[in-house]
Amino acid sequence: MQRARLNRPHEYRVRFATLAIAFIATGMLPLAVSLPASAATLDRMQQTGKLTLGYRADARPFAYKDESGNPAGFAVGLCQQVADKIKSDQGLSTLTVEWVPVTVEEELQAVRDGKVDLLCGAAETLTSRKDVDFSVPVFPGGIGALVRASAPVGLREVLSGRPPSGPLWRGYPAQLIEKQTLSVVSGTPSEKWLADSLDKLQLTAKVEPVKNYEEGIQRVLDGSSNVFFADRSILLDAARRGPSASDLTVLKRQFTYAPIALALERNDADFRLVVDRALSQLFGSQEFHDLYVKWFGQPNESVDTFFKLSTLPE
C-alpha cells in the first residue's frame, strides 16, 4: 500500500517538531537561543579583574563629584562597601573598581549596554524596571517640593495638602497652581509624575524642565520658577548647605514613595544575588550606620524599620 502524503499543515508541524527534538537530543542542531550577555557579569569580572560602578555627578547626597573630582555620596559609599564585600566573598582580592560618571539621560542605558556593572543609586519605578533590574532598596526616596522662603502662605498650604487658612472659594487651589511656573529635572521620575498629576487634575500650569538639580534650585532662587519638584533628600541637602539656604524652604510633604536602589543588568540573577547578599549583611553593620549618619544624620525609628524590612534573611 502506498504511504499517504503529508498534506495537512498540522502533520508538517508534528513531523518538523519530531525531527527538531531528535536533532537537539543528538547535538546536531545548534540552539537558537543563547544565554543573555547580562548573565555573565560575575564571569566578566573574573576575566577582566574589574568592577565598573556608575554614578551621577550631580545628585548629592546620593552621588556627586566632590571638589577633588572624586565620586562621593551615600550611594557611592554604599557601592564601595558592596565592592569590598564582593572582593572578599568571591575571592577576588585583586579586583579593581572603576568609577564612571553618567548623566540622567544615559544612566540606565549604560547599565543595559554593559558599560556599567552596577549603578550607584536610582529611583526604582515600573518604567525604569523595563530597562534594568534593581537590588533591595537602599533608601526610602520620594518626590518633594522646594519653594522660596518668601513664597505665599497659600501656595505652601496648597502644596502641603492643607486647605488655605484664608477665604476659600471654589477652584481657588487649582487657580493658584495654574499661575505658578513649575520645574523638574528632565528625564527623572519627577518629570513623569508632574505631567501625570497635572493631567489628572486637568491643570495647565507652566512647566519649565531643567538639566540638573543646580539649575532647578537656581530658578527658584531667582524667581523664574515658583516650585522645583525633585527627590526630597536631594532638595534638603541643597537647601541646608547652599549659601542661600535661608532663602529656601523644602516642604514637609513627600508626594511619592520611590525607593532608591542599585541598578544592574536585567536577568542576571547570580550577580543580583551577590549584591543583595552584600547589602543585607551591611545594613546591620556599624560601617553602614556611620555612612548613613554622615549623609543624613541619626536615623529615626521609621528609617531603622525600613532597613530591617529591606534586609533579606539567608
Short mmCIF file of C-alpha atoms in Angstrom, two decimals:
data_model
loop_
_atom_site.label_atom_id
_atom_site.label_comp_id
_atom_site.label_asym_id
_atom_site.label_seq_id
_atom_site.Cartn_x
_atom_site.Cartn_y
_atom_site.Cartn_z
CA MET A 1 0.00 0.00 0.00
CA GLN A 2 1.34 3.42 -0.98
CA ARG A 3 2.11 5.73 2.01
CA ALA A 4 -0.29 8.65 2.25
CA ARG A 5 1.24 12.04 1.61
CA LEU A 6 1.55 14.55 4.43
CA ASN A 7 -0.75 17.17 3.03
CA ARG A 8 -2.24 18.68 6.15
CA PRO A 9 -0.46 21.63 7.88
CA HIS A 10 -0.57 20.14 11.36
CA GLU A 11 1.11 16.97 10.10
CA TYR A 12 4.02 19.03 8.76
CA ARG A 13 4.34 20.77 12.12
CA VAL A 14 4.30 17.45 14.00
CA ARG A 15 6.90 15.91 11.67
CA PHE A 16 9.17 19.03 11.94
CA ALA A 17 8.89 19.15 15.74
CA THR A 18 9.77 15.46 15.99
CA LEU A 19 12.84 15.90 13.81
CA ALA A 20 13.93 19.03 15.68
CA ILE A 21 13.71 17.25 19.02
CA ALA A 22 15.70 14.36 17.67
CA PHE A 23 18.44 16.62 16.31
CA ILE A 24 18.67 18.61 19.53
CA ALA A 25 18.88 15.40 21.55
CA THR A 26 21.82 14.23 19.44
CA GLY A 27 23.52 17.63 19.47
CA MET A 28 23.20 18.03 15.69
CA LEU A 29 21.11 21.22 15.76
CA PRO A 30 22.64 24.33 17.40
CA LEU A 31 20.47 26.06 19.94
CA ALA A 32 18.80 29.15 18.53
CA VAL A 33 18.61 30.94 21.85
CA SER A 34 21.79 31.64 23.79
CA LEU A 35 22.21 32.96 27.29
CA PRO A 36 21.95 36.75 27.51
CA ALA A 37 25.20 38.67 27.89
CA SER A 38 23.93 40.08 31.19
CA ALA A 39 24.17 36.63 32.77
CA ALA A 40 27.98 36.81 32.59
CA THR A 41 28.65 39.76 34.91
CA LEU A 42 30.48 37.68 37.52
CA ASP A 43 32.38 35.81 34.81
CA ARG A 44 33.32 39.10 33.17
CA MET A 45 34.57 40.45 36.48
CA GLN A 46 36.76 37.39 36.99
CA GLN A 47 38.16 37.61 33.46
CA THR A 48 38.86 41.34 33.45
CA GLY A 49 39.60 41.77 37.15
CA LYS A 50 37.45 44.90 37.11
CA LEU A 51 34.12 46.05 38.55
CA THR A 52 32.62 49.12 36.87
CA LEU A 53 30.47 51.36 39.07
CA GLY A 54 28.34 54.12 37.57
CA TYR A 55 27.30 57.22 39.48
CA ARG A 56 25.55 60.52 38.88
CA ALA A 57 27.88 63.51 39.22
CA ASP A 58 25.14 65.90 40.33
CA ALA A 59 22.83 64.02 42.73
CA ARG A 60 24.21 64.86 46.17
CA PRO A 61 23.76 63.45 48.82
CA PHE A 62 23.44 60.15 46.93
CA ALA A 63 26.16 60.62 44.31
CA TYR A 64 28.24 63.52 43.05
CA LYS A 65 31.77 64.67 42.22
CA ASP A 66 33.48 66.29 45.15
CA GLU A 67 35.85 69.26 44.95
CA SER A 68 38.71 66.96 44.01
CA GLY A 69 36.72 65.39 41.19
CA ASN A 70 36.25 62.10 43.01
CA PRO A 71 32.94 60.23 43.39
CA ALA A 72 31.25 60.83 46.75
CA GLY A 73 27.89 60.48 48.46
CA PHE A 74 25.77 57.93 50.30
CA ALA A 75 25.13 55.64 47.31
CA VAL A 76 28.77 55.89 46.23
CA GLY A 77 29.95 54.90 49.70
CA LEU A 78 27.46 52.04 49.74
CA CYS A 79 28.67 50.81 46.35
CA GLN A 80 32.23 50.85 47.63
CA GLN A 81 31.19 48.75 50.62
CA VAL A 82 29.39 46.33 48.28
CA ALA A 83 32.52 46.12 46.11
CA ASP A 84 34.62 45.29 49.17
CA LYS A 85 32.16 42.53 50.11
CA ILE A 86 32.27 41.12 46.58
CA LYS A 87 36.06 41.03 46.70
CA SER A 88 36.09 39.03 49.92
CA ASP A 89 33.06 36.81 49.30
CA GLN A 90 34.01 35.94 45.71
CA GLY A 91 37.72 35.54 46.41
CA LEU A 92 38.63 38.44 44.11
CA SER A 93 41.18 40.25 46.25
CA THR A 94 42.82 41.86 43.21
CA LEU A 95 39.55 43.18 41.78
CA THR A 96 39.86 46.84 40.80
CA VAL A 97 36.98 49.31 40.90
CA GLU A 98 36.45 51.73 38.03
CA TRP A 99 34.11 54.71 38.58
CA VAL A 100 32.17 56.00 35.59
CA PRO A 101 30.17 59.26 35.82
CA VAL A 102 26.84 59.14 33.96
CA THR A 103 24.11 61.66 33.22
CA VAL A 104 20.43 61.18 33.97
CA GLU A 105 19.78 60.63 30.26
CA GLU A 106 22.33 57.84 29.88
CA GLU A 107 22.48 56.12 33.27
CA LEU A 108 20.06 53.25 32.56
CA GLN A 109 21.34 52.80 29.02
CA ALA A 110 24.87 52.48 30.39
CA VAL A 111 23.68 49.56 32.52
CA ARG A 112 21.81 47.98 29.61
CA ASP A 113 24.85 48.23 27.33
CA GLY A 114 27.15 46.68 29.92
CA LYS A 115 29.26 49.84 30.24
CA VAL A 116 28.38 49.88 33.94
CA ASP A 117 28.11 46.75 36.07
CA LEU A 118 26.33 48.49 38.93
CA LEU A 119 24.66 51.91 39.01
CA CYS A 120 25.03 53.55 42.40
CA GLY A 121 21.57 54.84 43.16
CA ALA A 122 18.47 55.20 41.00
CA ALA A 123 14.76 55.53 41.72
CA GLU A 124 13.03 52.19 41.22
CA THR A 125 9.87 52.64 39.17
CA LEU A 126 7.87 50.40 36.85
CA THR A 127 9.19 52.41 33.91
CA SER A 128 12.84 52.01 34.90
CA ARG A 129 12.33 48.31 35.55
CA LYS A 130 11.69 47.87 31.83
CA ASP A 131 15.37 48.63 31.30
CA VAL A 132 17.21 47.33 34.36
CA ASP A 133 16.88 45.22 37.47
CA PHE A 134 17.30 46.57 40.99
CA SER A 135 18.82 45.46 44.24
CA VAL A 136 16.92 45.54 47.50
CA PRO A 137 16.05 49.17 48.38
CA VAL A 138 18.81 51.24 49.95
CA PHE A 139 16.88 54.43 50.78
CA PRO A 140 13.20 55.47 51.12
CA GLY A 141 13.17 58.09 48.38
CA GLY A 142 10.31 60.18 47.07
CA ILE A 143 9.42 63.49 45.45
CA GLY A 144 9.36 66.72 47.44
CA ALA A 145 8.92 70.42 46.64
CA LEU A 146 11.29 73.36 47.03
CA VAL A 147 10.00 76.95 47.22
CA ARG A 148 11.37 80.30 48.27
CA ALA A 149 11.12 81.03 51.98
CA SER A 150 9.08 84.09 50.99
CA ALA A 151 6.58 82.04 48.94
CA PRO A 152 2.93 82.97 49.62
CA VAL A 153 1.39 81.10 52.52
CA GLY A 154 -1.46 79.97 50.28
CA LEU A 155 0.89 78.30 47.83
CA ARG A 156 2.71 76.44 50.59
CA GLU A 157 -0.59 75.32 52.11
CA VAL A 158 -1.96 74.04 48.80
CA LEU A 159 1.27 72.16 48.03
CA SER A 160 1.31 70.72 51.55
CA GLY A 161 -2.19 69.34 51.07
CA ARG A 162 -3.76 71.64 53.65
CA PRO A 163 -6.80 73.83 52.98
CA PRO A 164 -5.86 77.52 52.71
CA SER A 165 -6.16 79.38 56.02
CA GLY A 166 -7.71 82.45 54.39
CA PRO A 167 -11.00 82.87 52.49
CA LEU A 168 -11.71 79.87 50.26
CA TRP A 169 -13.74 79.87 47.10
CA ARG A 170 -14.44 77.19 44.55
CA GLY A 171 -11.50 76.49 42.31
CA TYR A 172 -9.02 78.54 44.34
CA PRO A 173 -6.34 75.81 44.78
CA ALA A 174 -6.42 74.95 41.06
CA GLN A 175 -6.27 78.59 40.00
CA LEU A 176 -3.36 79.19 42.36
CA ILE A 177 -1.32 76.29 40.94
CA GLU A 178 -2.07 77.29 37.36
CA LYS A 179 -0.49 80.70 37.98
CA GLN A 180 2.82 79.13 39.01
CA THR A 181 5.88 78.12 36.98
CA LEU A 182 6.99 74.62 37.96
CA SER A 183 10.32 72.93 37.29
CA VAL A 184 11.61 69.35 37.27
CA VAL A 185 14.82 67.72 36.06
CA SER A 186 14.29 66.29 32.57
CA GLY A 187 14.32 62.50 32.36
CA THR A 188 13.71 61.87 36.07
CA PRO A 189 10.65 60.20 37.64
CA SER A 190 9.65 63.66 38.89
CA GLU A 191 9.02 64.81 35.33
CA LYS A 192 6.61 61.98 34.56
CA TRP A 193 4.91 62.30 37.95
CA LEU A 194 4.31 66.03 37.49
CA ALA A 195 2.95 65.59 33.96
CA ASP A 196 0.61 62.80 35.10
CA SER A 197 -0.54 64.81 38.13
CA LEU A 198 -1.34 67.94 36.11
CA ASP A 199 -3.16 65.84 33.52
CA LYS A 200 -5.18 64.02 36.19
CA LEU A 201 -6.19 67.30 37.83
CA GLN A 202 -6.72 68.94 34.42
CA LEU A 203 -4.40 71.81 35.29
CA THR A 204 -2.45 73.90 32.78
CA ALA A 205 0.43 75.18 34.91
CA LYS A 206 3.59 76.23 33.09
CA VAL A 207 6.33 73.60 33.39
CA GLU A 208 9.98 74.51 32.72
CA PRO A 209 12.22 71.40 32.68
CA VAL A 210 15.84 71.86 33.76
CA LYS A 211 19.03 69.93 33.00
CA ASN A 212 20.12 69.32 36.59
CA TYR A 213 19.29 69.99 40.24
CA GLU A 214 21.56 73.02 40.46
CA GLU A 215 19.67 74.74 37.65
CA GLY A 216 16.30 73.94 39.26
CA ILE A 217 17.37 75.38 42.61
CA GLN A 218 18.76 78.49 40.94
CA ARG A 219 15.46 79.08 39.15
CA VAL A 220 13.65 79.09 42.48
CA LEU A 221 16.22 81.48 43.96
CA ASP A 222 15.96 83.98 41.10
CA GLY A 223 12.17 83.71 40.92
CA SER A 224 11.94 82.30 37.37
CA SER A 225 10.29 79.17 38.85
CA ASN A 226 7.96 79.13 41.83
CA VAL A 227 8.32 75.43 42.69
CA PHE A 228 11.01 72.85 41.98
CA PHE A 229 9.98 69.19 42.31
CA ALA A 230 12.74 66.61 42.87
CA ASP A 231 13.82 63.87 45.25
CA ARG A 232 13.19 65.35 48.70
CA SER A 233 16.52 64.24 50.16
CA ILE A 234 18.41 65.99 47.36
CA LEU A 235 16.39 69.16 47.97
CA LEU A 236 17.01 69.02 51.71
CA ASP A 237 20.74 68.63 51.20
CA ALA A 238 20.88 71.52 48.74
CA ALA A 239 18.80 73.79 50.96
CA ARG A 240 20.97 73.07 54.02
CA ARG A 241 24.42 73.54 52.51
CA GLY A 242 23.90 76.27 49.91
CA PRO A 243 24.95 79.88 50.54
CA SER A 244 21.31 80.93 50.08
CA ALA A 245 19.91 78.26 52.39
CA SER A 246 17.89 80.82 54.38
CA ASP A 247 16.06 81.81 51.20
CA LEU A 248 14.79 78.29 50.51
CA THR A 249 12.17 76.03 52.08
CA VAL A 250 11.62 72.32 51.48
CA LEU A 251 8.04 71.36 52.27
CA LYS A 252 7.48 68.51 54.72
CA ARG A 253 5.16 66.70 52.34
CA GLN A 254 6.55 63.81 50.29
CA PHE A 255 4.36 63.37 47.23
CA THR A 256 5.50 59.88 46.22
CA TYR A 257 7.39 56.88 47.51
CA ALA A 258 10.09 55.76 45.09
CA PRO A 259 12.79 53.66 46.77
CA ILE A 260 16.39 54.25 45.79
CA ALA A 261 18.26 51.07 44.85
CA LEU A 262 21.34 49.91 42.97
CA ALA A 263 20.66 49.12 39.31
CA LEU A 264 22.12 46.22 37.35
CA GLU A 265 21.51 44.45 34.06
CA ARG A 266 18.27 42.55 33.70
CA ASN A 267 18.09 38.77 34.01
CA ASP A 268 21.37 38.44 35.86
CA ALA A 269 20.12 36.54 38.91
CA ASP A 270 23.59 35.44 40.02
CA PHE A 271 25.02 38.95 40.22
CA ARG A 272 21.84 40.33 41.79
CA LEU A 273 22.05 37.66 44.50
CA VAL A 274 25.65 38.64 45.26
CA VAL A 275 24.69 42.33 45.51
CA ASP A 276 21.60 41.68 47.65
CA ARG A 277 23.57 39.42 50.00
CA ALA A 278 26.25 42.09 50.41
CA LEU A 279 23.63 44.77 51.15
CA SER A 280 21.71 42.57 53.58
CA GLN A 281 24.91 41.87 55.51
CA LEU A 282 25.85 45.56 55.51
CA PHE A 283 22.55 47.04 56.70
CA GLY A 284 23.07 45.87 60.27
CA SER A 285 26.75 46.81 60.46
CA GLN A 286 28.44 49.73 62.19
CA GLU A 287 30.09 50.85 58.96
CA PHE A 288 26.71 51.22 57.28
CA HIS A 289 25.33 53.10 60.28
CA ASP A 290 28.27 55.51 60.12
CA LEU A 291 27.75 56.01 56.38
CA TYR A 292 24.07 56.84 56.89
CA VAL A 293 24.79 59.27 59.72
CA LYS A 294 27.43 61.03 57.62
CA TRP A 295 24.92 61.96 54.93
CA PHE A 296 21.53 62.07 56.65
CA GLY A 297 22.10 62.32 60.40
CA GLN A 298 20.92 59.89 63.05
CA PRO A 299 18.25 57.52 61.68
CA ASN A 300 14.83 57.61 63.34
CA GLU A 301 12.60 54.64 64.07
CA SER A 302 10.97 54.64 60.65
CA VAL A 303 14.37 54.58 58.93
CA ASP A 304 15.54 51.70 61.12
CA THR A 305 12.35 49.83 60.23
CA PHE A 306 12.91 50.49 56.52
CA PHE A 307 16.35 48.88 56.54
CA LYS A 308 15.17 45.96 58.65
CA LEU A 309 12.45 45.28 56.08
CA SER A 310 14.95 45.66 53.23
CA THR A 311 17.30 43.07 54.74
CA LEU A 312 16.87 39.60 53.28
CA PRO A 313 17.50 36.57 55.54
CA GLU A 314 19.83 33.79 54.49
#
